[in-house]
XYZ file of C-alpha atoms in Angstrom:
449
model
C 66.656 112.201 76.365
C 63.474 112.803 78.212
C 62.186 109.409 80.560
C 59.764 109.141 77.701
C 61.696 108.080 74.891
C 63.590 105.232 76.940
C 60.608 103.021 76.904
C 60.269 99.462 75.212
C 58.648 98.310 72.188
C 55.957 96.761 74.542
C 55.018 99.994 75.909
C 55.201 101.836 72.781
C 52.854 99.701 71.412
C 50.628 99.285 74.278
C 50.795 103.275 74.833
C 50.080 104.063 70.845
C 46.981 101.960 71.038
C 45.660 103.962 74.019
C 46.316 107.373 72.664
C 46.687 107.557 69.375
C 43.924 107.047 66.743
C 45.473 105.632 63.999
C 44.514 106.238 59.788
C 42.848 104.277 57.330
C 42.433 102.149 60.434
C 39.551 99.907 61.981
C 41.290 100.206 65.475
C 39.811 96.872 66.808
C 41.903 95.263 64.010
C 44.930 95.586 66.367
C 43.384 93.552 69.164
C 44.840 90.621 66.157
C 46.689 92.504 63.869
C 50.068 93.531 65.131
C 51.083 97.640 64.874
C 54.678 98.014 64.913
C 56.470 100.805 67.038
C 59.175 101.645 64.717
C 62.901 102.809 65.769
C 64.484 104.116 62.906
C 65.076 103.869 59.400
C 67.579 103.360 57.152
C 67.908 103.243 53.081
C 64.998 101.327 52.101
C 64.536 99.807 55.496
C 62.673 100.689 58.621
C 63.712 98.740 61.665
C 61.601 98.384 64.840
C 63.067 98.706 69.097
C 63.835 94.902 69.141
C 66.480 95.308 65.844
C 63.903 93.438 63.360
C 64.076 95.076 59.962
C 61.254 95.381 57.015
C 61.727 95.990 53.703
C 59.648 99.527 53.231
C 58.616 98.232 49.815
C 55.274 100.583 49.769
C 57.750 103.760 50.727
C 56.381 104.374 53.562
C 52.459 105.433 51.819
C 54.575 106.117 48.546
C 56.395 109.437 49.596
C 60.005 108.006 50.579
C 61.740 108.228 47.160
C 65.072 107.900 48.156
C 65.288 106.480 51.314
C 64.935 106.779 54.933
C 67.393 109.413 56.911
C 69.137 110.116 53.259
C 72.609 111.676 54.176
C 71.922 115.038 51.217
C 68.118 115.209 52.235
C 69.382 115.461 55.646
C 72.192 117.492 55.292
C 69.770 120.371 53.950
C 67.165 120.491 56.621
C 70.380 120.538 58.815
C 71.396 123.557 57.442
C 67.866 125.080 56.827
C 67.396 124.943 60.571
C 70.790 127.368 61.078
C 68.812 129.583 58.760
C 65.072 129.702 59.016
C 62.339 127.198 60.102
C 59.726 129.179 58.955
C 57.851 132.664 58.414
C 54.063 133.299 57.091
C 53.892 133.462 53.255
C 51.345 136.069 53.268
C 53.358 139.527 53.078
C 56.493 137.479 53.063
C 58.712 135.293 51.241
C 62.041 133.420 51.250
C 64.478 131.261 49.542
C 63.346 127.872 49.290
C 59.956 128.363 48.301
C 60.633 130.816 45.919
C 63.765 128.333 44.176
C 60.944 125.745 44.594
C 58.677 126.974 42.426
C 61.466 128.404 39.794
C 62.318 124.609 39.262
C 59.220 123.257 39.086
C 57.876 125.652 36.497
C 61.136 124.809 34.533
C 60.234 120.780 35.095
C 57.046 121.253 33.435
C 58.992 123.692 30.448
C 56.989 126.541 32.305
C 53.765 125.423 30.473
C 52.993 125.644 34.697
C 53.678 127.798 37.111
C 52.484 130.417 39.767
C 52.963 127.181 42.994
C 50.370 127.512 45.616
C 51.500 125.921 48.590
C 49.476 123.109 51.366
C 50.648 120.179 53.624
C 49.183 117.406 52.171
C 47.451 115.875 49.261
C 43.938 116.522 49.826
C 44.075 120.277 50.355
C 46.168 121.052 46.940
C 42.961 118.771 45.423
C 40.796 121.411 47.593
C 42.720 124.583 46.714
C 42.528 123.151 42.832
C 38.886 122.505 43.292
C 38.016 126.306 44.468
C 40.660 127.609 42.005
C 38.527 126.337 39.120
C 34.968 127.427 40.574
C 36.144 130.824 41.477
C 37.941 131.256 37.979
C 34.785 130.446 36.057
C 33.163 132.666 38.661
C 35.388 135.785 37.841
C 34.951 134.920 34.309
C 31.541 135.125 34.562
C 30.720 131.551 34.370
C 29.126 131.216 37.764
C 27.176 128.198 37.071
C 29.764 126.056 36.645
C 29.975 124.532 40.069
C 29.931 120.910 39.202
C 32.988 118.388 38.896
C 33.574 115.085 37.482
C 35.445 112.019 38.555
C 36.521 108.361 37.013
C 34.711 105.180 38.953
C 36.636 104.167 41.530
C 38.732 107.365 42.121
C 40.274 108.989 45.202
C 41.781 112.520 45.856
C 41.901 113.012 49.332
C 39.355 112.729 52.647
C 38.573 116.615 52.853
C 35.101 117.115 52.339
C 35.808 118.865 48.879
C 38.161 116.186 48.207
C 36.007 113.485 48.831
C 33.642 114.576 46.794
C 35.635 114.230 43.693
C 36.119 110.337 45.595
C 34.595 106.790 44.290
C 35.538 104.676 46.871
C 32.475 103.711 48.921
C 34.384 102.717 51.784
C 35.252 106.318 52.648
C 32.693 107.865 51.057
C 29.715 106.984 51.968
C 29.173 107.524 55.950
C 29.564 111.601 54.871
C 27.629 111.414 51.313
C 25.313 114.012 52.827
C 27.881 116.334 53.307
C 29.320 115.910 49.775
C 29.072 118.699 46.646
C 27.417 117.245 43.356
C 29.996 115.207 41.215
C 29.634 113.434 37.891
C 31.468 109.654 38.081
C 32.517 108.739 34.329
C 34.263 105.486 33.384
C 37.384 104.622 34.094
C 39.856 103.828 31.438
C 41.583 101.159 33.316
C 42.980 98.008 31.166
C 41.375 95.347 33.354
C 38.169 96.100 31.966
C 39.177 95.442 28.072
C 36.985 92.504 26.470
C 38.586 89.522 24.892
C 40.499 90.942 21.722
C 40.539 94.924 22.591
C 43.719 96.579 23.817
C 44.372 99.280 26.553
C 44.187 101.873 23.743
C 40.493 100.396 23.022
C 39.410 101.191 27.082
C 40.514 104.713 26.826
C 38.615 105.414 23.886
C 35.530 103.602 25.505
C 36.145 105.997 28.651
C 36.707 109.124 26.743
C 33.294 108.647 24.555
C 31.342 108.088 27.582
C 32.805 111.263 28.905
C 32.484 113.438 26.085
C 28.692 112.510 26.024
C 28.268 113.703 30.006
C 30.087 116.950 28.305
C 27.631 117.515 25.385
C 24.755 117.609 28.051
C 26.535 119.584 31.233
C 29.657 121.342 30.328
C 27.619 124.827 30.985
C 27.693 123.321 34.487
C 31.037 121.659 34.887
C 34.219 123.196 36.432
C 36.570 120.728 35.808
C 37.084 116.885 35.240
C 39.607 115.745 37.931
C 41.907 112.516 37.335
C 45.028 110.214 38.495
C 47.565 110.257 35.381
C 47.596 106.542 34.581
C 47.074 105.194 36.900
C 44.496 105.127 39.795
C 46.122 104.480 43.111
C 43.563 103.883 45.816
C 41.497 101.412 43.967
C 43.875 98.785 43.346
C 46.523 100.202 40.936
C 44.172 100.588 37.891
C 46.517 101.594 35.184
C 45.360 103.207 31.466
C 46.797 103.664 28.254
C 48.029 107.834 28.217
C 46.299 108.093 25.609
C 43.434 108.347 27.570
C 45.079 111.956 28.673
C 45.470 112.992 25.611
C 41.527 112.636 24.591
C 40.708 113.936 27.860
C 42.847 116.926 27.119
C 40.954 117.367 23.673
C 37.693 116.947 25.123
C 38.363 119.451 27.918
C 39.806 121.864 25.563
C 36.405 121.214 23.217
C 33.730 121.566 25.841
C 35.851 124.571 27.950
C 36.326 122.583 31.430
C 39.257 122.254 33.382
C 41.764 119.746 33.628
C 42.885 119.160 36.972
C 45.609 116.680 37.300
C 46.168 114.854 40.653
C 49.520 113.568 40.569
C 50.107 113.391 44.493
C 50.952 109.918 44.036
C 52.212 109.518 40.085
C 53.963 112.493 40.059
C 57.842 112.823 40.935
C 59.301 109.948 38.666
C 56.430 107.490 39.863
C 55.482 106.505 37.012
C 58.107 106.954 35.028
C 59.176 110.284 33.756
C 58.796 113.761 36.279
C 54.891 114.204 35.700
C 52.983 111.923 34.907
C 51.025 113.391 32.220
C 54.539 113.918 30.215
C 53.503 110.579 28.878
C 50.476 111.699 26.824
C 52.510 114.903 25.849
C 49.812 116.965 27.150
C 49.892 119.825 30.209
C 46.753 120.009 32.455
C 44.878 123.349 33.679
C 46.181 122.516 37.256
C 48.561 120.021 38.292
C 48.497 118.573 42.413
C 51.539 117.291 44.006
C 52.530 115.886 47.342
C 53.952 112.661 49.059
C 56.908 112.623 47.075
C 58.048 115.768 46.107
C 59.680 116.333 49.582
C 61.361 113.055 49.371
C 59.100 111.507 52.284
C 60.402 114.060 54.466
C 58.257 116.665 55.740
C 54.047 117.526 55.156
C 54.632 119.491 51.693
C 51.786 119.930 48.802
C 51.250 122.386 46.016
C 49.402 123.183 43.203
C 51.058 124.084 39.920
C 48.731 126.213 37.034
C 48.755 127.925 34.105
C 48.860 131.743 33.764
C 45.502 132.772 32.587
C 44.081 131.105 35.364
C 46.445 133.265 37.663
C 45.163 136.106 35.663
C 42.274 135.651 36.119
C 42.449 136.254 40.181
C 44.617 139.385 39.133
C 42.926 142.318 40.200
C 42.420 145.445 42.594
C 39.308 143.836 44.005
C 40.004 141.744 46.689
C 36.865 139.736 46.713
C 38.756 138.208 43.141
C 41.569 137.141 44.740
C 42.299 133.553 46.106
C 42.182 133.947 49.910
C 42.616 130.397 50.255
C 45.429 130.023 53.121
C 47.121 127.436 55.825
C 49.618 128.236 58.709
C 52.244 126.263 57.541
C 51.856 126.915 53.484
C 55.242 127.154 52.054
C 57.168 126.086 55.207
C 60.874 126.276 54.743
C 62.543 122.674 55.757
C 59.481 121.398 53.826
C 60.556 123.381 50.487
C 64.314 122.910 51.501
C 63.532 119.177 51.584
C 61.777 119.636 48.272
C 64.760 121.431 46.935
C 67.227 118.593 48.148
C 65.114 115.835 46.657
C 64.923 117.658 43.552
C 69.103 117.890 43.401
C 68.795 113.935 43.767
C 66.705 113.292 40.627
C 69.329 116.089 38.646
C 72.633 114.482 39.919
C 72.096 111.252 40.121
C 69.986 110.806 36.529
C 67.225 109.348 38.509
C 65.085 108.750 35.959
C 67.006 106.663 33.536
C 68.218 105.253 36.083
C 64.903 104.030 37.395
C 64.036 102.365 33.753
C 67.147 99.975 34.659
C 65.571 99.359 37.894
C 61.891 99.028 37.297
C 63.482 96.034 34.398
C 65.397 94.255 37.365
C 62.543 94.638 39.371
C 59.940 93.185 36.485
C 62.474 90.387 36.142
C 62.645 89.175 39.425
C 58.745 89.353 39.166
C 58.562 86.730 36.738
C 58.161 83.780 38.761
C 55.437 85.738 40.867
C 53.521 87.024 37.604
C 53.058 83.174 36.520
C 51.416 82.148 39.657
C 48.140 80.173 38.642
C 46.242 82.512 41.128
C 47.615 85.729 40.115
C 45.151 87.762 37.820
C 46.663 91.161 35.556
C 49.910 91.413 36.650
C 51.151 94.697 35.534
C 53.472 97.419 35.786
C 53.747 101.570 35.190
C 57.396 103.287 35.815
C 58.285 102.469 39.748
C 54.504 100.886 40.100
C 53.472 96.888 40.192
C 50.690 95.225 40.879
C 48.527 92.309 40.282
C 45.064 90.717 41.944
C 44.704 87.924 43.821
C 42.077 84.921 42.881
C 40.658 84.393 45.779
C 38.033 82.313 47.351
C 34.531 83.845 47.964
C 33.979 85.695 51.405
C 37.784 85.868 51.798
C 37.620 89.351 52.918
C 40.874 88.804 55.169
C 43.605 89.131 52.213
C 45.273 92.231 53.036
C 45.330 91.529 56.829
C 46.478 88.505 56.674
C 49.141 89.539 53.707
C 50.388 92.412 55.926
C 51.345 90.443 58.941
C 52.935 87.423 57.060
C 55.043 89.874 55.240
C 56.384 91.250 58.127
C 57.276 87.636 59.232
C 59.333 87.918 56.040
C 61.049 91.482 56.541
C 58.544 92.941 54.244
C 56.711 95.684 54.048
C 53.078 95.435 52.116
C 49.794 96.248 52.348
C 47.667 95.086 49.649
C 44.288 97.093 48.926
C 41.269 94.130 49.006
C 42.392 91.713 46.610
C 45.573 93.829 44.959
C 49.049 93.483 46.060
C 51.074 96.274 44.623
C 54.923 97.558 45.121
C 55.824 101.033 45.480
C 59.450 101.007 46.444
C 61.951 103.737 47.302
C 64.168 104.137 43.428
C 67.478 102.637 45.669
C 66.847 99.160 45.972
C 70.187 97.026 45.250
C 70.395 93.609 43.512
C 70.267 91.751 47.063
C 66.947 93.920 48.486
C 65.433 93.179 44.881
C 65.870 89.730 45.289
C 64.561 89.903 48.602
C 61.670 91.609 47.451
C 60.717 89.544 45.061
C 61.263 85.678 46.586
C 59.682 87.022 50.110
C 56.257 88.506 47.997
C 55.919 85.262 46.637
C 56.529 83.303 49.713
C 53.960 85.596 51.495
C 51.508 85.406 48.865
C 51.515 81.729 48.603
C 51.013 81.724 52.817
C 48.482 84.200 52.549
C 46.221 82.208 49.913
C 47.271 78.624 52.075
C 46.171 80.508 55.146
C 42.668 81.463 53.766
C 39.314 80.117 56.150
């Protein structure tokens, strides 16, 4: 190996800090917070130069479905590199992508279709963004530039992506560089009074939205949401009915749909797509993180044919021209392909029910905890929020390092704590993953200022 790659942990470290700019990342937290240069991985565990393991219970961001260095995942890109690492998909094509999208279409009973290819999350939200402008504007619709969003939503960092974002913390140092969205009401559960149900929030959310629609749906493109459940600010899960009004509603007032399942989708939440659950298809549907099985950078964006026909024409000015360097990339789609083998031969999905029970189980102890507030679950999602002490703004730090004390892998968002695990676990890491959250949670609250 090059001299490079036979230095310590120290020095990887010391040399990440003063070179690399890290994400989602005050850097000056790491003058306390410790960054760990990690060595390899293996199953559900990543393991750092010094031997120490931790329990990648958050998958690694939520892409790693089945496990780090995953001997079929592997054994794919292996061969894909014999064959072709990659070729521009303008003018060209080639095997993986175009088996890709065959089986994806079929996964969503080709109700979907016609893949457009990115890298990462927040482009597919920007290529499903444009999509719906420019099809309204070939349509002759042009004044439907405007989008709508639930409170407290995110769908990526891209400026276009961002705008369809709720979460100050990322939003607001660029809001002047932001396109005009509508925020509605979320339909998340936390928010029922005394006596409703889940089912009661959604319908809540879904009037509120239909009355923004009776006064601008001349002027909205689409309404843009997380399938049940809203990631990035703090796990907020909904009743599917909620999709299933805002399908009606769309379908009423002639908007788009535009379903963001970069994180929900790929057995997430419990079945392939998300939106499965409320039996409904959207106009576009976004996927990423796990799709390549936490391999390689891989988004798309699935949608239905009269929106494809709609770009179909001899003028080129009505054509997408949307494009990146690396769209459809080969090992990514390979990686794809593998992952998708996984959830056919090894009944993924029913075997994740069994799983996410085992899981919930082990939970119990955790979910009676006299400081825990709406403990909850969706598919391979948990989550609950933390009662904490006013000003404790140090939580999640402080949660984060403990749990690596503990051979665990977490970072809570503010006050929530929430597991995202690779679907592999065994009875011994589920036990570990349960007693070691509680043990860090209970230092992490005893540890407060």
């Amino acid at each position: 190996m090059p001299e490079v790659m036979g230095a310590g942990p120290e020095s990887w470290v010391a040399r990440s800090l003063r070179n690399v700019w890290h994400p989602c990342t005050q850097m000056r937290h790491h003058e306390t917070m410790p960054l760990v240069a990690v060595s390899r991985g293996e199953g559900a565990w990543l393991f750092d130069h010094e031997g120490r393991r931790y329990l990648d219970a958050v998958s690694s961001w939520w892409v790693n479905l089945f496990g780090h260095a995953n001997p079929r995942i592997n054994g794919a890109l292996k061969d894909q590199l014999d064959r072709l690492e990659h070729a521009m998909l303008a003018g060209f094509t080639h095997e993986p992508v175009v088996m890709l999208s065959e089986r994806l279409a079929a996964r969503a009973d080709h109700r979907l279709g016609h893949c457009f290819y990115a890298s990462d999350g927040a482009s597919a939200v920007e290529i499903a963004l444009k999509m719906s402008f420019h099809f309204w504007r070939n349509t002759g619709h042009g004044d439907k530039q405007e989008f709508v969003c639930l409170k407290g939503s995110y769908h990526g960092e891209t400026l276009g992506a961002l705008s369809v974002t709720d979460v100050s913390l990322f939003r607001d140092a660029y809001g002047p560089l932001l396109g005009k969205t509508h925020v509605v009401e979320s339909p998340d559960a936390r928010a029922a009074a005394p006596g409703e149900t889940a089912a009661d929030c959604a319908r809540r959310a879904a009037g509120r939205l239909e009355a923004l629609l009776q006064q601008r749906a001349g002027a909205i493109a689409a309404v843009i949401v997380e399938p049940l459940v809203q990631c990035a600010t703090g796990m907020a899960m909904y009743d599917p009915l909620y999709l299933a009004l805002l399908r009606e509603l769309c379908d009423r007032y002639q908007v788009h749909l535009i379903a963001d399942e970069i994180a929900v989708g790929c057995g997430r939440t419990g079945t392939f797509f998300a939106c499965e659950q409320a039996s409904i298809w959207p106009d576009f549907l976004c996927l990423s993180k796990g799709i390549s099985g936490g391999y390689l950078p891989l988004s798309l964006v699935m949608t239905q044919d009269h929106i494809y026909q709609a770009f179909y024409s001899d003028e080129m000015s009505r054509g997408f021209l949307h494009s990146h360097s690396y769209t459809g990339n080969p090992l990514a789609c390979r990686a794809a392909l593998a992952t998708l083998q996984i959830f056919d031969d090894d009944g993924v999905l029913e075997a994740n029910r069994a799983l996410a029970g085992r899981i919930t189980q082990a939970l119990q102890p955790l979910a009676a905890h006299p400081r825990v507030r709406h403990f909850r679950q969706r598919g391979m999602i948990w989550a609950f929020d933390a009662e904490l002490a006013e000003g404790d703004g140090g939580f999640a730090r402080r949660f984060f390092t403990l749990g690596l004390k503990h051979e665990l892998l977490l970072r809570p968002i503010g006050n929530t704590v929430y597991i995202m695990p690779p679907y592999i676990l065994n009875d011994d890491e589920v036990a570990h993953l349960a007693s070691s959250t509680l043990a860090v949670f209970e230092q992490a609250l005893d540890a407060a200022p």
